[in-house]
Every structure is written in C-alpha cells, then in structure tokens.
Short mmCIF file of C-alpha atoms in Angstrom, two decimals:
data_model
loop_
_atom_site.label_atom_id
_atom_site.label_comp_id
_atom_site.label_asym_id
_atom_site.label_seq_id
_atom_site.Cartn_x
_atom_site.Cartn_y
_atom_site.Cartn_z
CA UNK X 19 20.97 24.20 -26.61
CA UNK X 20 21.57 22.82 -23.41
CA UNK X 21 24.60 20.85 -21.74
CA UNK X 22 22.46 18.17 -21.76
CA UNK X 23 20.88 18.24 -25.37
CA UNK X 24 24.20 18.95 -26.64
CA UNK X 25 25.43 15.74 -24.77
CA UNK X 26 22.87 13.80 -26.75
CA UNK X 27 24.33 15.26 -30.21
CA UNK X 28 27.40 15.12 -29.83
CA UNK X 29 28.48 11.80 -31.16
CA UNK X 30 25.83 12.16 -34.90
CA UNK X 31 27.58 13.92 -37.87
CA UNK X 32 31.54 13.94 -39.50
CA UNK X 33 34.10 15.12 -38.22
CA UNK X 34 33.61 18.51 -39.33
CA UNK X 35 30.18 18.89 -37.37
CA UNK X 36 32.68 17.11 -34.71
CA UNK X 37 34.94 20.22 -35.22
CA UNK X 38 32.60 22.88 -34.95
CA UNK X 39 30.74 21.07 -31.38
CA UNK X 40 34.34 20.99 -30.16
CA UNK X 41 34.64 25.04 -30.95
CA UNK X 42 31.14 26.07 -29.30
CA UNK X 43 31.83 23.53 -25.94
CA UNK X 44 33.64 24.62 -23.27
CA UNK X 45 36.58 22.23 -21.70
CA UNK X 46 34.51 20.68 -19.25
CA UNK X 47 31.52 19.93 -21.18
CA UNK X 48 34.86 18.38 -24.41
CA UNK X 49 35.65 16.66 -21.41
CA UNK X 50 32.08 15.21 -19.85
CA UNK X 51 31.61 14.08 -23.19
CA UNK X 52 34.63 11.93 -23.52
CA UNK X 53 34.06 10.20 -20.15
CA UNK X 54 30.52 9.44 -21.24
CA UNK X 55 32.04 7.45 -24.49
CA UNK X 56 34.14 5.76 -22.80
CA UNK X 57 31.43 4.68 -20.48
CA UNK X 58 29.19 3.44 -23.68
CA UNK X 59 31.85 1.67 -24.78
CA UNK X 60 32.26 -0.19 -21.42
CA UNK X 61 28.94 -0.74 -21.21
CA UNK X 62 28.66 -2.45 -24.84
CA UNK X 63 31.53 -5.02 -23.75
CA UNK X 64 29.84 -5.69 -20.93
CA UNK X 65 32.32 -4.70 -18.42
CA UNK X 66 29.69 -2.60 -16.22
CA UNK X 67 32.05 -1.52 -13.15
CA UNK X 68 34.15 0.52 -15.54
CA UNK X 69 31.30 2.08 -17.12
CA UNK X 70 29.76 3.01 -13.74
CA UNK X 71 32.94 4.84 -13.23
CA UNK X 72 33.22 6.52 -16.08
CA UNK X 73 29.32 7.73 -15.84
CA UNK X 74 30.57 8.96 -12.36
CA UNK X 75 33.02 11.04 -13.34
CA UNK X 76 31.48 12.68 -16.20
CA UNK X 77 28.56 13.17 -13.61
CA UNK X 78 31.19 15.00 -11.48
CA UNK X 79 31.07 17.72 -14.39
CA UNK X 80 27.54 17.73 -15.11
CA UNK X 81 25.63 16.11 -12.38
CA UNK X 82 22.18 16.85 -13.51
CA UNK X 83 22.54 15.62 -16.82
CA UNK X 84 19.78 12.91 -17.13
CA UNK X 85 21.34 11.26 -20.15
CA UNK X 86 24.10 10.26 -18.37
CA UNK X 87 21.98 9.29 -15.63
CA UNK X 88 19.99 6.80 -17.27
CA UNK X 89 23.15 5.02 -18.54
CA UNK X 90 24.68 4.62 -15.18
CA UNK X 91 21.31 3.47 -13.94
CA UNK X 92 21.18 0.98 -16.74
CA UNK X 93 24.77 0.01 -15.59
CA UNK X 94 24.08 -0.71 -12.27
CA UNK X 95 20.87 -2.67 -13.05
CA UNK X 96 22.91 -4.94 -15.45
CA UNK X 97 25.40 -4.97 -12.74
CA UNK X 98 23.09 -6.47 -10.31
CA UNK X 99 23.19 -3.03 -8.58
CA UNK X 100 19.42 -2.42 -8.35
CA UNK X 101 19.50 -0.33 -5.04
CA UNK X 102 21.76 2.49 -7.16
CA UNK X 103 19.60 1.42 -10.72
CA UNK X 104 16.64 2.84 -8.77
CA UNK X 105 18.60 6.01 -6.98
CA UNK X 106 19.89 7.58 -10.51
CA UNK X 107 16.51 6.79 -12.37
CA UNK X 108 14.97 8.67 -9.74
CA UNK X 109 17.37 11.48 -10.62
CA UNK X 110 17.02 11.08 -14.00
CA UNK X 111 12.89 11.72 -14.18
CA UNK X 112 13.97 14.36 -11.85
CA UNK X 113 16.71 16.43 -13.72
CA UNK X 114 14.54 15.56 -17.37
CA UNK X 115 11.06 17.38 -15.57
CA UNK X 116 9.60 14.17 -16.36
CA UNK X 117 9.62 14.61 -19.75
CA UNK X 118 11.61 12.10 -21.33
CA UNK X 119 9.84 8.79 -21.62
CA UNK X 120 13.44 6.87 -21.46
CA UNK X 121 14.28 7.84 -17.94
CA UNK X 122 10.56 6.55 -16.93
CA UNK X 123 11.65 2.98 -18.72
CA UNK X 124 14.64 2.77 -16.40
CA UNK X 125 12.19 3.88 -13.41
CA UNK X 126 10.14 1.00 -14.04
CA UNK X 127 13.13 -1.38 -14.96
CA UNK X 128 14.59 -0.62 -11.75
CA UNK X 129 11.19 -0.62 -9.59
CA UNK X 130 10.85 -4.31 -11.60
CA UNK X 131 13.84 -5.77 -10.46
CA UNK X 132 13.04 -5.06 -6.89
CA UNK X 133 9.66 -6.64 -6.72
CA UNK X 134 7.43 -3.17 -7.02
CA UNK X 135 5.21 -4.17 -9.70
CA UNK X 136 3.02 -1.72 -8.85
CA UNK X 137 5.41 1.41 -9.02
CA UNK X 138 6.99 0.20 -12.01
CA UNK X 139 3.44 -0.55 -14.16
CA UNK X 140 2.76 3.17 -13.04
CA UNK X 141 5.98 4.43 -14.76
CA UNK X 142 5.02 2.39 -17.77
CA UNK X 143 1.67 3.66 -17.91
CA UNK X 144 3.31 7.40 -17.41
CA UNK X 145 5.33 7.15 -20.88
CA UNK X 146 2.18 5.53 -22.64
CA UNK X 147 -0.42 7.42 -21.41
CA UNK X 148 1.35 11.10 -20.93
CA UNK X 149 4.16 11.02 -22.99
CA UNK X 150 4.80 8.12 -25.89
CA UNK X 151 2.17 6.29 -26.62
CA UNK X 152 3.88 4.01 -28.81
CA UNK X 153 7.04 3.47 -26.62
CA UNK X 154 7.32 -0.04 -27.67
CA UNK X 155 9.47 -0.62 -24.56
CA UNK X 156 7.08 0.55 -22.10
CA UNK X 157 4.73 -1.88 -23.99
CA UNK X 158 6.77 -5.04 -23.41
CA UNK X 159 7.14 -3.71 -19.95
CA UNK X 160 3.66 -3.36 -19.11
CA UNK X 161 3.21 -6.88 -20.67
CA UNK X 162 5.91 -8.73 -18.82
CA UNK X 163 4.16 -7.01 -15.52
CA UNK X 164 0.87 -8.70 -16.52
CA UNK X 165 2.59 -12.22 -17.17
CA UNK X 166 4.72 -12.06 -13.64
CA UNK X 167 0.96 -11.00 -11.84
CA UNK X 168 -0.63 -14.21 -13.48
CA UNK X 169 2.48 -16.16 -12.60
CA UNK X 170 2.12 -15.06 -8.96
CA UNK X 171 -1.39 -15.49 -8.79
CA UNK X 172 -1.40 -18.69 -10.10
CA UNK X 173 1.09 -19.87 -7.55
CA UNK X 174 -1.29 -18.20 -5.19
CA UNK X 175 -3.82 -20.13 -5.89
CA UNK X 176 -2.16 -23.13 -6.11
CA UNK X 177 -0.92 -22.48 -2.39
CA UNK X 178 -4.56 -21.97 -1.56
CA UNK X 179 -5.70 -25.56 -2.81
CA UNK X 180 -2.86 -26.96 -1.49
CA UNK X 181 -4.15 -25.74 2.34
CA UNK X 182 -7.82 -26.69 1.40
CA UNK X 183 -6.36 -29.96 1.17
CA UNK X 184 -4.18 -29.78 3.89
CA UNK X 185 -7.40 -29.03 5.81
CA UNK X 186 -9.83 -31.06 5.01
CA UNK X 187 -7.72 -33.69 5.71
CA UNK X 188 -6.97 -32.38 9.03
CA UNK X 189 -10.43 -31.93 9.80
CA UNK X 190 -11.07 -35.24 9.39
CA UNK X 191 -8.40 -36.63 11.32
CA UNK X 192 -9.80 -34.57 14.02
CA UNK X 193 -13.51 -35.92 13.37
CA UNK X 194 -11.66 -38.92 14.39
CA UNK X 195 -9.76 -37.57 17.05
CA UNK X 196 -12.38 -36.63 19.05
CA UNK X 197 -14.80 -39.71 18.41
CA UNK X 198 -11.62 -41.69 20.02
CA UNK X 199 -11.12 -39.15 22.89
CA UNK X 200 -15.26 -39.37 23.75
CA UNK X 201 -15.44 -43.17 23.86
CA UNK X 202 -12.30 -43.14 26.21
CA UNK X 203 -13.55 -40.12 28.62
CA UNK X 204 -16.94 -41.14 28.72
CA UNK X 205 -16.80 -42.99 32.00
CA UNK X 206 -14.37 -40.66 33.51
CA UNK X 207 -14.78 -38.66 36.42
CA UNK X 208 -13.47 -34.93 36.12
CA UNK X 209 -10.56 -34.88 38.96
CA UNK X 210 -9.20 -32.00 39.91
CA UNK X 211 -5.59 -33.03 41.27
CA UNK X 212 -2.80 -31.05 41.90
CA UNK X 213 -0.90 -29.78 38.74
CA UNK X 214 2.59 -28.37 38.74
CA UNK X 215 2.16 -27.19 35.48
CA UNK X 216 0.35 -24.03 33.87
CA UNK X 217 0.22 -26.29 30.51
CA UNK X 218 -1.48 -29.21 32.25
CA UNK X 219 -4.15 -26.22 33.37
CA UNK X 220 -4.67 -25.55 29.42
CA UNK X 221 -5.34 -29.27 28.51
CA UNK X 222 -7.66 -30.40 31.95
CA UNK X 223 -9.71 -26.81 31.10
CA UNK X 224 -10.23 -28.11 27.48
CA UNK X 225 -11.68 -31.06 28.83
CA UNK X 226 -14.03 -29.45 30.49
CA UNK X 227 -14.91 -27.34 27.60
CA UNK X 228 -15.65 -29.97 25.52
CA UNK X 229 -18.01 -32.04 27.62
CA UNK X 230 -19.82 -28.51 28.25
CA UNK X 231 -21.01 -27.41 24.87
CA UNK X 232 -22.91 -30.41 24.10
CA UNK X 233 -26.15 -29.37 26.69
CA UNK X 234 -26.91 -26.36 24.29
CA UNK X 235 -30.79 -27.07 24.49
CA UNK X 236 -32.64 -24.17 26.76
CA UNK X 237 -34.79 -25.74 29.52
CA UNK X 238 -38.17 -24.94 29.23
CA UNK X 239 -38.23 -21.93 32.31
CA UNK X 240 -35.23 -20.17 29.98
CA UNK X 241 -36.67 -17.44 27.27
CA UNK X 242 -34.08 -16.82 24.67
CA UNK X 243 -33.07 -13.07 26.25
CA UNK X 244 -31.82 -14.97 29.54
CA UNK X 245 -29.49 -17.63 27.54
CA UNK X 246 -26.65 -15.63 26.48
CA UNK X 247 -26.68 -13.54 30.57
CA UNK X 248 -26.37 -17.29 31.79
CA UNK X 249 -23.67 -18.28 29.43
CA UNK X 250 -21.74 -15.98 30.54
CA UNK X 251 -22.56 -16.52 33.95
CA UNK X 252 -21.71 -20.41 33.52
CA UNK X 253 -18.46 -19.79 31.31
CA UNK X 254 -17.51 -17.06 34.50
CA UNK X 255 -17.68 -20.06 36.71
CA UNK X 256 -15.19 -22.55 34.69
CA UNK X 257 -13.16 -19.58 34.55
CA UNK X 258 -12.19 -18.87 38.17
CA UNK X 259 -11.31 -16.16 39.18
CA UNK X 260 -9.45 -12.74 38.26
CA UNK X 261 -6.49 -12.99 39.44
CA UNK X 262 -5.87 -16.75 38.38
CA UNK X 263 -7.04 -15.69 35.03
CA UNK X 264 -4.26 -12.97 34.89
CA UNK X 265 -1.51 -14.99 36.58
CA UNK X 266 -2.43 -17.75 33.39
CA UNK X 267 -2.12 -14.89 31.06
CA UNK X 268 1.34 -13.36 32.18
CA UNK X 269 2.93 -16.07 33.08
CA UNK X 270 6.59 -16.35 31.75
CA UNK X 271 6.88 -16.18 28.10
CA UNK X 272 3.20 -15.20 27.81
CA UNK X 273 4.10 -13.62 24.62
CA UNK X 274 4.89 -16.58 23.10
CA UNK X 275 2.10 -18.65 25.02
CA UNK X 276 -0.30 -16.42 23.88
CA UNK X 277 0.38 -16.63 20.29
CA UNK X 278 -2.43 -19.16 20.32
CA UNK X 279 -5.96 -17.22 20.35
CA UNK X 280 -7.59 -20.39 21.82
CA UNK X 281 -5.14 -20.77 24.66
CA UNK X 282 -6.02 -17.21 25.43
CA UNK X 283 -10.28 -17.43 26.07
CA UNK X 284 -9.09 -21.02 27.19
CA UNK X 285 -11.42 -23.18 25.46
CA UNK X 286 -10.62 -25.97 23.03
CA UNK X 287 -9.49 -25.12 19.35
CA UNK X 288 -12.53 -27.58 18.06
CA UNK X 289 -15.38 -25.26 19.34
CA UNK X 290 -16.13 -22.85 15.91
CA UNK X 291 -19.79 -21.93 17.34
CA UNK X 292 -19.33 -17.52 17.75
CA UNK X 293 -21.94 -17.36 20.26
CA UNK X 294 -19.67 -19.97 22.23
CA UNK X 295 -16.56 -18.03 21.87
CA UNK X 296 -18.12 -14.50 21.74
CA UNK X 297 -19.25 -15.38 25.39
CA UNK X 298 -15.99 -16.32 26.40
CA UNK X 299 -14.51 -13.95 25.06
CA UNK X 300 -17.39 -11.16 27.14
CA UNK X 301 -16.91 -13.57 30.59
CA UNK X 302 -13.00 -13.39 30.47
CA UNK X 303 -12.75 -9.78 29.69
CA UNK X 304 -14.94 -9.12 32.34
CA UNK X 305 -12.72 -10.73 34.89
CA UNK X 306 -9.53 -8.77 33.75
CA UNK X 307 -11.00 -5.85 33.29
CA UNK X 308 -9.06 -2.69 34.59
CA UNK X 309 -11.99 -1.31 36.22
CA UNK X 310 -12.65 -4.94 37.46
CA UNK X 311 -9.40 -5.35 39.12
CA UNK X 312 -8.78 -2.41 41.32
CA UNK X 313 -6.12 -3.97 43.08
CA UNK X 314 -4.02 -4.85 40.30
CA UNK X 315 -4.85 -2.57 37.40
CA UNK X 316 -1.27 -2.65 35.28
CA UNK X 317 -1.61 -6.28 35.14
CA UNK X 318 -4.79 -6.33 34.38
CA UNK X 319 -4.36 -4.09 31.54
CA UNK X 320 -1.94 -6.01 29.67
CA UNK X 321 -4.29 -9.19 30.16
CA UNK X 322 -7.19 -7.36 28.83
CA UNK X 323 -5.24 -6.25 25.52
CA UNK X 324 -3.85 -9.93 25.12
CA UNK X 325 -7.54 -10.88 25.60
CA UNK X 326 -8.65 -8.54 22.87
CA UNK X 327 -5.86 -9.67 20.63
CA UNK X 328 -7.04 -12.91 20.92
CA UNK X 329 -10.39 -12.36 19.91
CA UNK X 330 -9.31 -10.16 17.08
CA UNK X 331 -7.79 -13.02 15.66
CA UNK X 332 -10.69 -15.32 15.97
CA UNK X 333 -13.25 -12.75 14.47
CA UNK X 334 -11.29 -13.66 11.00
CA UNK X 335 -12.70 -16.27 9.71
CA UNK X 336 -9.67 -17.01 7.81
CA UNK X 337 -7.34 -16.41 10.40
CA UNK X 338 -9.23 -19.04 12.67
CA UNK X 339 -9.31 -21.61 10.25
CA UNK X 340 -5.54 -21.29 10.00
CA UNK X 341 -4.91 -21.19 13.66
CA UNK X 342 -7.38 -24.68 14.16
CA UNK X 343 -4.88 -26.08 11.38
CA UNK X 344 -2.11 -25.29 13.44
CA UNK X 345 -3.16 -26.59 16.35
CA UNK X 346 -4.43 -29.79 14.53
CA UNK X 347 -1.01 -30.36 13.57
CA UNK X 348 0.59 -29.29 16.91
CA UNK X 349 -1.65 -32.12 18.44
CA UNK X 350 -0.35 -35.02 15.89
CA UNK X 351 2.81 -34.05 16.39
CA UNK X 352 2.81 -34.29 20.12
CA UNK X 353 1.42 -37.76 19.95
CA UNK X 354 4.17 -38.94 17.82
CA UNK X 355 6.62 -36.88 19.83
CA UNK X 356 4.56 -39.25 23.26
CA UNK X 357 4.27 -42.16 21.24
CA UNK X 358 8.28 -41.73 20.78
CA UNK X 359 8.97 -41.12 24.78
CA UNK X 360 6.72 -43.64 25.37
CA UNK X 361 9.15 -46.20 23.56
CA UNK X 362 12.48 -45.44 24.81
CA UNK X 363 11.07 -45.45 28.55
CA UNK X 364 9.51 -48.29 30.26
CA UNK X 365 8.37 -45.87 33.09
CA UNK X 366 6.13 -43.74 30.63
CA UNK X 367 2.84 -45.54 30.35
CA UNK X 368 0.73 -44.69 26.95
CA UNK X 369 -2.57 -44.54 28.21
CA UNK X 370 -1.07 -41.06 30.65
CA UNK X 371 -3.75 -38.75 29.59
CA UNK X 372 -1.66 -35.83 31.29
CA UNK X 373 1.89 -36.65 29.98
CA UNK X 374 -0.10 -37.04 26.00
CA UNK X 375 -1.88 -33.44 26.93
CA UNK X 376 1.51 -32.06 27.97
CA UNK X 377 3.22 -33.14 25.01
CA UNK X 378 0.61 -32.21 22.77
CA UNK X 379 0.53 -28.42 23.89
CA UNK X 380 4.14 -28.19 23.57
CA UNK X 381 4.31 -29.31 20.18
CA UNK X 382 1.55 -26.58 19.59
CA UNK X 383 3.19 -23.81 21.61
CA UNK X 384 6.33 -24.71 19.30
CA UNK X 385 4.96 -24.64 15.94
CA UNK X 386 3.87 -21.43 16.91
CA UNK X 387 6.48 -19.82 18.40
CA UNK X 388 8.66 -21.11 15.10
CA UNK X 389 6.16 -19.29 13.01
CA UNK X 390 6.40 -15.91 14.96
CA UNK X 391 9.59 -16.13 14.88
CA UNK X 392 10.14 -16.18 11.01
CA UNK X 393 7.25 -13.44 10.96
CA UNK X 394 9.42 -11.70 13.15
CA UNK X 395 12.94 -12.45 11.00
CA UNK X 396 10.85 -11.41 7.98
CA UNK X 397 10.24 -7.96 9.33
CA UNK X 398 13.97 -7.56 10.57
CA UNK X 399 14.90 -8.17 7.19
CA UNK X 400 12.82 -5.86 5.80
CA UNK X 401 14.02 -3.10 8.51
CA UNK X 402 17.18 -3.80 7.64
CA UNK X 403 17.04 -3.61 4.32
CA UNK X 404 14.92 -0.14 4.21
CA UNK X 405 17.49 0.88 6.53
CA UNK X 406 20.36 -0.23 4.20
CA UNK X 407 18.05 1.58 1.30
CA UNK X 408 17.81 4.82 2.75
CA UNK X 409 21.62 5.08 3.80
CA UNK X 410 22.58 4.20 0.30
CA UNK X 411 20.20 7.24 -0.68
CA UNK X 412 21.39 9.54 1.79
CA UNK X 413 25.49 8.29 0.59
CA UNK X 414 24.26 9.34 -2.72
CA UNK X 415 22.48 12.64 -1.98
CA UNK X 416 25.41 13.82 -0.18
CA UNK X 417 28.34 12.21 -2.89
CA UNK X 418 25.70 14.44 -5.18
CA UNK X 419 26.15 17.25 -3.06
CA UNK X 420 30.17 17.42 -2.71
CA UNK X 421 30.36 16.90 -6.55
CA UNK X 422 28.03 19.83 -7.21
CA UNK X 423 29.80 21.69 -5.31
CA UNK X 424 32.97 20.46 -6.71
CA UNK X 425 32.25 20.95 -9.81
CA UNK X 426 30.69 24.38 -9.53
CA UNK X 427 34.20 25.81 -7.59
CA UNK X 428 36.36 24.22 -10.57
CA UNK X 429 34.02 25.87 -13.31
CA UNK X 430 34.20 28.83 -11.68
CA UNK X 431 38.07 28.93 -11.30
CA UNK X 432 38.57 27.67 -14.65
CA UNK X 433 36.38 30.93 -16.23
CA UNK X 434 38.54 33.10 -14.55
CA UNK X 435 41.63 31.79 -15.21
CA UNK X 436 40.19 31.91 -19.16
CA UNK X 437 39.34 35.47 -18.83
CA UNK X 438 42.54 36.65 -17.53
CA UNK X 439 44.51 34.10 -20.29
CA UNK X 440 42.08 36.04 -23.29
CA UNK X 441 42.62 39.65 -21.26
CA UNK X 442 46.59 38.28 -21.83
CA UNK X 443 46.39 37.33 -25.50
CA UNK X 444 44.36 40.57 -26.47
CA UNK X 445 47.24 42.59 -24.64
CA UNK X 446 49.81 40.74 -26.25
CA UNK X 447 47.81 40.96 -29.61
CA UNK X 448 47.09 44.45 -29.22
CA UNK X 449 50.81 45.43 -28.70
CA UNK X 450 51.41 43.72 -31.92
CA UNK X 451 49.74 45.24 -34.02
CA UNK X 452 50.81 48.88 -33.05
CA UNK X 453 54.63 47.70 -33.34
CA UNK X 454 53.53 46.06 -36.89
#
C-alpha cells in the first residue's frame, strides 16, 4: 500500500486497526498523518489559514501525496486563494496520474473561480467521460457551467440590442445632421484660408469629401473599366501630395490621432460606399508608399502601415459600424462642448463653422483616445496579473523543491539513526541472553 493510500485509511476502523496502522507506519508517515487531521479539523470550523498550514507541513513529509493536495487546494479556494487553489490541483492530477476523479473536481473548481469555463468544463468532462461517469459532482459542475454560459450570453445579447439602439438612433440624428449641414453649405464657396491647425485640415477636407461623392453618375465618354483608374486619379488630387500626406500622418501624437480609421484615408465618417473608401484607401497608399517616396522612405513606412491599419479596421463591417458610432457621438458632444464656449464668451460667435469643426474633432479624438486607453489598462492588467500568476507558480515549484529535498535528507538521517538504535538494542539484547 502506498504512503498515499495508506493516508486515505488511516482514520476508518477502532482503535485496534488504529494500533496495528501505527505499528506498520514509520514516524514520519504517524506524523504526516496527524498534521493532516488537524488540518480537516480546521477546515470543518472554517478557519482555512490554519488548515492551509497544517496541509503544508504534512506536505513537507510527503509532498506528492495528492490527498493532501486536494484539501489544501480546497482550502485555499474557500479561502479566496484561487491563484494557489489552482497551483496544488494541478499537482494533485499530477502526483494521482490522473486517475482520481476528485483531484479533477478541484481542477475544475479552481479553473471556475477564475473565469476559465472552458478549462474547467474539460476537467468535468475528464471524470465523466474517462473516469466516473456518475460523479454527481462533476455533474452539478458541468451544469452550473451551462447556466453561467446562458447567463453571459444573455447579457451579451442584451449589450448587443442595447447598441442597435444606441445606433439607430444615432443614425438618425445624423440623417439630420447632415440635411442641416447641406442647406447651410449650399451657397458656400470652398475657401481655402490659412489654417494653423492640422485638426482644422481634417474637418475643411471632410467638406470637401462630402460635396464630392454625390456626382457618382459616369458621363457618357466613361466605360465602366476607366471609372475606378479616375477615382483614384480624382481622390489623388484632393489628397495633395506625399509628403503633406505623411507630415498629416506623423504628426505629434499620431498614435492617438490615428486611432480613428476615417481620420486616417481622410474622408468623412458618413461615406459607407467600399468602392469610395477602397479607392482612398489605393490613392493614399500610393502616395506613401516606400517605393513612392525615395527621399523619405522610414517615414514613409510607418505612414503606409498606419494606412493599412486603417483600412484593416474599416474592412470589418462591425468594426466600422462601431467606429461611425463613435464618431457620431464625438460630433454631439463637441457641439454641446461649442454650444457651452459659445455661452460663457461673447467673442465666440455660433455660426463659426471652424471653431464648431475644431471642437467637434476634439471631442472625437478624446473619446477615442479614452477608449484606447482602457484597452490599453485592460491588457496591463492582464500582464500583470499573468506575471503575478507565474511568480506565484515558480514560489511554489521551488518551496516544492526545498521541501523535497528537505524532507528526503531528514528521512534519510532518521533511517540511519534507526538502524544503528536496532544494531544497539540487538547488541544489548544479544548480550542478555548469553549472561541469562
């Protein structure tokens, strides 16, 4: 019988079968035993540190013994501990050979409790499919995985209406928007002043882009293989030229500027025609092209790739629509944020079509700059906490380690200092009996 196995036995029978198990152990194992009940009986009154302890020093004697393991993992995961719940379940499926259903149960209890439904319903499906099919625990566990997965995907889908809404609404408003913004640029001419600022280039170029998409209809002297060469061509035009178009693109912060896919092909967020933006998108990279830009190739480079980015983003449908919401409410919110300016200064006059534009593409720029930047805390979180994961692990593997070897130098010292005690008593004996 094994260390383990005898563990497991130890505390059924009277105290005669107590007796004998206390003859056949050694000291150690008399002893491992001991610390284990007292860290049951810790563990029933709830008082979890204690019990953690006294799992960790009977695991000092026996580390590989995966009943003792799965108690101390239970301990820690009732202890809020889930981190260490996870480390000694691991151990235990490890030191068992995968064998014993129970230390799959705290696998997926632990996996559970730190959101990896996936890993844990695997561990579940291990003890019913390979090893207990009626494990009535692994049951329940599979069930409450299959409630949780509903739960989250009706919350998912909940979120998802919610947007639709959110939307639709905000399409509308910008049906609305732009009727407004046609009657009152209808009779203006397209000046091209002076601008101090790169954001004031954004809004005057949407302009443009707007009043340009509406003369889609081929003149009669155009076949259908010339259009898309002389779209290009045209879009080439508004665009200017290469260097301008990288300057735009690395300008100061252009990480955060460019966060915005329609910023980057520089045409307005209401255009959702591909042909439109796919020719944009061909005309701009063009004109930032590596190979294009001989005298300025690094620069050009990192252009190109934010170009590419750019229209990565807008080939996903879903990701579009999402980015046109963003900017939808990044252009409401910079005519309340105008509106506001507007009346706590007499020298701001409402109908300033560049001070509204400015406004407006800062409150985009901002909403999504705020979002990047919780995508970004998000993932340092994350980091962090795989970080914090592993060097629990590797605190673990090498306490593991130490005790081993602990343990292994005080067995060993503690058989020979038997042998030589018995070689003593049989000497001692021995003279005895010839004196007798």
């Amino acid at each position: 019988m094994s260390s383990s196995d005898q563990a497991a036995t130890n505390g059924s029978g009277g105290s005669s079968g107590n007796k004998e198990a206390d003859d056949t152990r050694e000291e150690w194992e008399i002893r491992r035993d001991e610390l284990k009940a007292t860290g049951d009986g810790h563990f029933r009154s709830k008082a979890y540190q204690p019990a953690i302890q006294a799992y960790a020093d009977a695991l000092q004697l026996d580390p590989t013994n995966h009943i003792i393991l799965s108690n101390k993992s239970a301990a820690h995961l009732a202890n809020g501990e889930k981190s260490k719940a996870l480390h000694d379940a691991r151990k235990c499926v490890e030191h068992s050979d995968g064998k014993w259903s129970k230390g799959h149960t705290r696998l997926a209890a632990a996996m559970m409790s730190l959101g990896r439904y996936g890993e844990a319903a695997d561990a579940y499906s291990t003890v019913l499919n390979e090893l207990d099919p009626n494990n009535e625990v692994a049951k329940r566990g599979l069930e409450d995985l299959r409630k949780k997965e509903q739960q989250l995907r009706e919350e998912k889908e909940r979120e998802l209406r919610k947007m639709q809404e959110v939307l639709d609404q905000q399409k509308k408003a910008e049906k609305e928007a732009q009727e407004e913004k046609e009657t009152k640029t209808k009779n203006d001419n397209s000046d091209e002043g002076e601008e101090d600022d790169l954001l004031d280039d954004f809004f005057s170029e949407v302009e443009k882009a707007t009043e340009k998409p509406k003369p889609t209809k081929s003149t009669p002297d155009n076949d259908s293989g010339e259009e898309p060469t002389n779209r290009i061509k045209t879009q080439m035009n508004d665009l200017g030229t290469s260097q301008s178009q990288i300057d735009r693109l690395l300008q100061v912060n252009y990480e955060w500027k460019n966060l915005n896919p329609f910023y980057v092909l520089d045409i307005p967020h209401t255009i959702d025609d591909d042909s439109i933006i796919s020719a944009r998108y061909r005309a701009l990279s063009l004109l930032v092209h590596p190979d294009k830009c001989l005298d300025d190739p690094v620069r050009a480079k990192t252009a190109f790739e934010q170009v590419r980015k750019a229209m990565n983003q807008m080939n996903d449908v879903d990701k579009r629509k999402h980015v046109r919401a963003l900017i939808d409410e990044g252009m409401k919110q910079g005519k309340r944020d105008w509106k506001e300016d507007c009346s706590k200064s007499s020298n701001v006059h409402p109908d300033n079509k560049e001070g509204l534009a400015q406004a407006q593409s800062k409150a985009t720029m901002k909403i999504f700059a705020e979002i990047e930047q919780k995508r970004r805390e998000i993932e340092r979180r994350k980091r962090k906490f795989e970080q914090r994961e592993r060097a629990q692990e590797d605190d673990e593997k090498k306490k593991e380690t130490d005790e081993r070897r602990f343990h292994n130098e005080w067995r060993e010292g503690e058989r020979v200092d038997k042998r030589v005690g018995n070689w003593r008593d049989f000497q001692v004996d021995g003279k005895k009996k010839r004196t007798s």
